[in-house]
XYZ file of C-alpha atoms in Angstrom:
322
model
C 37.317 236.537 55.417
C 36.426 235.313 58.885
C 35.250 236.945 62.055
C 37.639 236.838 64.986
C 36.212 237.066 68.464
C 38.210 239.301 70.732
C 37.392 240.013 74.297
C 37.514 243.735 74.739
C 37.259 246.202 77.514
C 34.505 248.767 77.659
C 35.418 251.995 75.862
C 36.821 254.735 78.073
C 34.304 257.120 79.500
C 34.483 260.595 77.888
C 35.662 263.417 80.040
C 32.767 265.267 81.583
C 32.831 268.420 83.621
C 31.603 268.120 87.172
C 28.233 269.675 87.967
C 29.838 272.409 90.038
C 31.904 273.586 87.097
C 28.898 273.500 84.761
C 26.945 275.665 87.170
C 29.932 278.027 87.453
C 30.116 278.407 83.681
C 26.380 279.006 83.504
C 26.553 281.586 86.286
C 29.448 283.334 84.557
C 27.444 283.663 81.332
C 24.451 284.917 83.283
C 26.653 287.492 85.008
C 27.913 288.785 81.660
C 24.361 289.082 80.360
C 23.375 290.895 83.539
C 26.219 293.373 83.039
C 24.976 294.117 79.532
C 21.419 294.493 80.807
C 22.625 296.953 83.416
C 23.929 299.252 80.659
C 21.278 301.936 80.323
C 21.770 303.977 77.161
C 19.612 306.795 78.462
C 21.648 307.121 81.635
C 24.892 307.035 79.664
C 23.679 309.808 77.351
C 22.462 311.959 80.246
C 25.685 311.430 82.181
C 27.835 312.279 79.158
C 25.784 315.380 78.358
C 25.991 316.539 81.981
C 29.764 316.149 82.048
C 30.139 318.038 78.766
C 27.960 320.896 80.029
C 29.971 321.139 83.252
C 33.353 321.048 81.525
C 32.508 323.230 78.485
C 29.685 325.605 79.416
C 30.664 328.266 76.862
C 30.856 325.827 73.959
C 27.513 324.289 74.889
C 25.923 327.730 75.160
C 27.193 328.672 71.704
C 25.898 325.347 70.400
C 22.428 325.977 71.807
C 22.391 329.519 70.419
C 23.299 328.132 66.999
C 20.433 325.644 67.100
C 17.990 328.359 68.148
C 19.171 330.604 65.323
C 18.852 327.793 62.798
C 15.346 326.954 63.990
C 13.744 330.350 64.629
C 15.773 333.134 62.970
C 13.828 334.510 60.000
C 15.324 337.968 59.560
C 13.926 341.454 60.012
C 10.805 342.462 58.160
C 10.816 345.421 55.760
C 8.175 348.028 55.063
C 5.760 347.735 52.174
C 7.514 350.356 50.051
C 10.874 348.605 50.308
C 9.246 345.255 49.672
C 7.547 346.561 46.528
C 10.752 348.147 45.261
C 12.672 344.943 45.903
C 10.083 342.867 44.066
C 10.123 345.169 41.032
C 13.920 345.201 40.815
C 14.032 341.440 41.232
C 11.495 341.041 38.437
C 13.715 343.172 36.203
C 16.681 340.903 36.952
C 14.607 337.821 36.167
C 13.518 339.366 32.867
C 17.146 339.996 31.918
C 17.927 336.409 32.859
C 15.101 334.998 30.752
C 15.555 337.100 27.640
C 19.023 338.606 27.243
C 21.056 335.996 29.085
C 19.274 333.055 27.467
C 19.836 334.542 23.999
C 23.506 335.223 24.733
C 23.998 331.659 25.974
C 22.420 330.208 22.830
C 24.690 332.318 20.637
C 27.732 331.250 22.621
C 26.826 327.561 22.334
C 26.372 327.831 18.567
C 29.686 329.677 18.211
C 31.425 327.031 20.313
C 30.004 324.230 18.159
C 31.215 325.940 14.968
C 34.645 326.447 16.491
C 34.926 322.794 17.531
C 33.776 321.588 14.103
C 36.493 323.609 12.329
C 39.354 322.307 14.468
C 41.743 319.935 12.741
C 43.699 316.925 13.880
C 45.665 317.190 17.099
C 43.962 320.487 17.941
C 45.374 322.246 14.889
C 43.582 325.470 13.933
C 43.806 327.208 10.544
C 42.547 330.693 9.596
C 38.937 329.533 9.339
C 39.187 327.895 12.741
C 40.803 331.007 14.219
C 37.935 333.182 12.981
C 35.438 330.773 14.534
C 37.404 330.928 17.783
C 37.314 334.739 17.763
C 33.538 334.666 17.285
C 33.233 332.199 20.159
C 35.245 334.471 22.450
C 33.094 337.448 21.428
C 29.938 335.475 22.242
C 31.431 334.472 25.583
C 32.239 338.108 26.351
C 28.636 339.004 25.562
C 27.449 336.370 28.043
C 29.773 337.782 30.687
C 28.436 341.304 30.105
C 24.822 340.169 30.438
C 25.635 338.214 33.595
C 27.332 341.248 35.091
C 24.289 343.338 34.207
C 22.006 340.802 35.884
C 24.271 340.683 38.948
C 24.292 344.490 39.234
C 20.508 344.569 39.167
C 20.363 341.813 41.799
C 22.884 343.661 43.953
C 20.867 346.881 43.731
C 17.727 345.015 44.745
C 19.440 343.245 47.636
C 21.065 346.393 48.958
C 17.637 347.894 49.417
C 16.704 345.225 51.965
C 20.047 344.021 53.408
C 21.316 340.595 54.395
C 19.566 340.800 57.795
C 16.145 341.044 56.166
C 13.724 338.205 55.604
C 14.863 338.080 51.980
C 18.526 337.724 52.913
C 17.868 335.025 55.505
C 15.633 333.221 53.012
C 18.455 333.160 50.454
C 20.874 331.873 53.094
C 18.476 329.102 54.119
C 17.958 328.105 50.488
C 21.723 327.946 49.995
C 22.144 325.802 53.125
C 19.520 323.228 52.179
C 20.846 323.076 48.633
C 24.335 322.303 49.960
C 22.834 319.833 52.462
C 21.059 317.919 49.689
C 24.207 317.930 47.592
C 26.233 316.426 50.453
C 23.697 313.649 51.057
C 23.536 312.880 47.336
C 27.319 312.559 47.243
C 27.215 310.154 50.205
C 24.546 308.044 48.490
C 26.570 307.839 45.255
C 29.731 306.852 47.106
C 27.851 304.175 49.040
C 26.418 302.762 45.813
C 29.947 302.518 44.440
C 31.083 300.757 47.625
C 28.203 298.282 47.330
C 29.123 297.585 43.711
C 32.744 296.947 44.701
C 31.622 294.547 47.452
C 29.635 292.498 44.946
C 32.582 292.045 42.606
C 33.928 288.467 42.481
C 37.187 287.630 44.161
C 36.464 289.316 47.471
C 36.033 287.733 50.858
C 32.824 285.788 51.257
C 30.476 287.492 53.699
C 26.956 286.889 54.875
C 24.136 289.244 53.983
C 24.030 290.634 57.523
C 27.760 291.364 57.478
C 27.460 293.141 54.139
C 24.539 295.260 55.349
C 26.363 296.260 58.528
C 29.477 297.090 56.541
C 27.463 299.176 54.087
C 25.752 301.006 56.942
C 29.065 301.939 58.528
C 30.456 302.973 55.145
C 27.404 305.148 54.499
C 27.932 306.912 57.821
C 31.540 307.647 56.876
C 30.476 308.886 53.433
C 27.683 310.967 54.940
C 30.110 312.606 57.336
C 32.501 313.500 54.534
C 29.678 314.690 52.282
C 28.094 316.946 54.901
C 31.438 318.378 55.984
C 32.237 319.224 52.362
C 28.758 320.695 51.900
C 29.277 322.804 55.028
C 32.406 324.456 53.622
C 30.708 324.989 50.263
C 27.791 326.655 52.041
C 30.095 328.957 54.012
C 31.716 330.018 50.743
C 28.286 330.828 49.293
C 27.355 332.831 52.396
C 30.392 335.039 51.867
C 29.293 335.767 48.297
C 25.743 336.473 49.443
C 26.986 338.984 52.014
C 29.034 340.714 49.326
C 26.076 340.636 46.946
C 23.798 342.262 49.523
C 26.358 345.039 49.967
C 26.536 344.675 53.732
C 29.115 346.802 55.612
C 32.188 345.033 56.935
C 31.300 344.803 60.623
C 27.661 343.964 59.984
C 28.608 341.372 57.387
C 31.187 339.824 59.721
C 28.637 339.549 62.529
C 26.118 337.924 60.196
C 28.769 335.543 58.871
C 29.750 334.413 62.381
C 26.136 333.800 63.381
C 25.516 331.761 60.236
C 28.730 329.835 60.870
C 27.634 328.924 64.408
C 24.130 327.946 63.276
C 25.424 325.762 60.435
C 28.006 324.046 62.645
C 25.398 323.341 65.316
C 22.936 321.921 62.787
C 25.422 319.651 61.023
C 27.051 318.557 64.279
C 23.739 317.747 65.953
C 22.586 315.714 62.972
C 25.810 313.700 62.834
C 25.804 313.116 66.604
C 22.221 311.867 66.378
C 23.225 309.459 63.601
C 26.218 308.194 65.591
C 24.112 307.760 68.727
C 21.419 305.844 66.863
C 23.947 303.458 65.334
C 25.718 302.970 68.674
C 22.416 302.268 70.443
C 21.375 299.781 67.784
C 24.742 298.044 67.985
C 24.504 297.771 71.776
C 21.014 296.298 71.485
C 22.239 293.665 69.016
C 25.148 292.796 71.312
C 22.731 292.328 74.216
C 20.502 290.037 72.199
C 23.468 287.993 70.979
C 24.810 287.640 74.536
C 21.403 286.494 75.816
C 21.112 283.927 73.043
C 24.623 282.650 73.727
C 23.888 282.396 77.459
C 20.683 280.456 76.823
C 22.413 278.041 74.474
C 25.340 277.645 76.868
C 23.031 276.915 79.784
C 21.133 274.323 77.825
C 24.380 272.693 76.739
C 25.641 272.535 80.323
C 22.439 270.954 81.637
C 21.813 268.614 78.692
C 22.377 264.954 79.754
C 24.597 262.829 77.564
C 23.275 259.512 76.365
C 26.427 257.406 76.200
C 26.261 253.657 75.832
C 28.984 251.561 77.286
C 29.664 247.899 76.686
C 29.470 245.480 79.589
C 32.705 244.325 81.128
C 33.858 241.010 79.775
C 31.433 241.075 76.881
C 33.240 240.148 73.682
C 33.387 242.671 70.917
C 33.665 241.759 67.306
C 35.688 243.296 64.595
C 36.177 242.161 61.030
C 39.467 240.534 60.252
C 40.736 239.424 56.848
C 43.154 236.516 56.578
């Protein structure tokens, strides 16, 4: 092979934006960053809250009353005689639960095991199996009788104090926090399942930050569903507590409505606080990303380009094979 000398022209100059346009692009990015900086989360929250209060004063008042009830309502106190009678009756119910009910449950479990062991293929049941089944049903009936006895004793004790007493409100609070914990546990389990599904092969490749953000949003959705379900479960338990305390219809209805308002206000406030925190964090991340993009864009617009050009008329060489 030989080298062929060929006179060439200097390479064309790359297209470059004029300085005025570079400054315009930089100013545009700075203006966008300034708009994001002007967004004050505190002012937005205050403005939104003010508008809601002006448009829905009754709803906001009910909401505030519910929060106050949830925070400070403890029920009416009872005299010492009633308290002592309630404690004695409650102790009797606990004794029935520990002794009679526990024994009846053990007998029922043993009878159920014998019945299951005597069953044949495809759920067939001969005479021996039928006798075991009858004994199991008798043991189950005994458990039901003991439970009804325990419930009657509990009802008698609760009727002495009433649902408006400190004991009734304490039972309602315990039921609420039990349902609350159950709802959060459900949300955590669902989120763990979602995380496991995300890690399965074959899905779209995502960065760690994207996966964490996606999991956070999914947890919020699961938490909302879990707490809403727990709220309805709690309301169902409150109805049974009112019946168990033997409260009259009007008094029980008034108590039920107050508990409903307090529970709705508590759950709603918690969820709104979660949503606001996530929204504020997202806005902060957007601001930081916009600032970083503006800084990088400004540096790119002002960065000089080191481009070498060949001199006019200077020969350039290229390999050539004969």
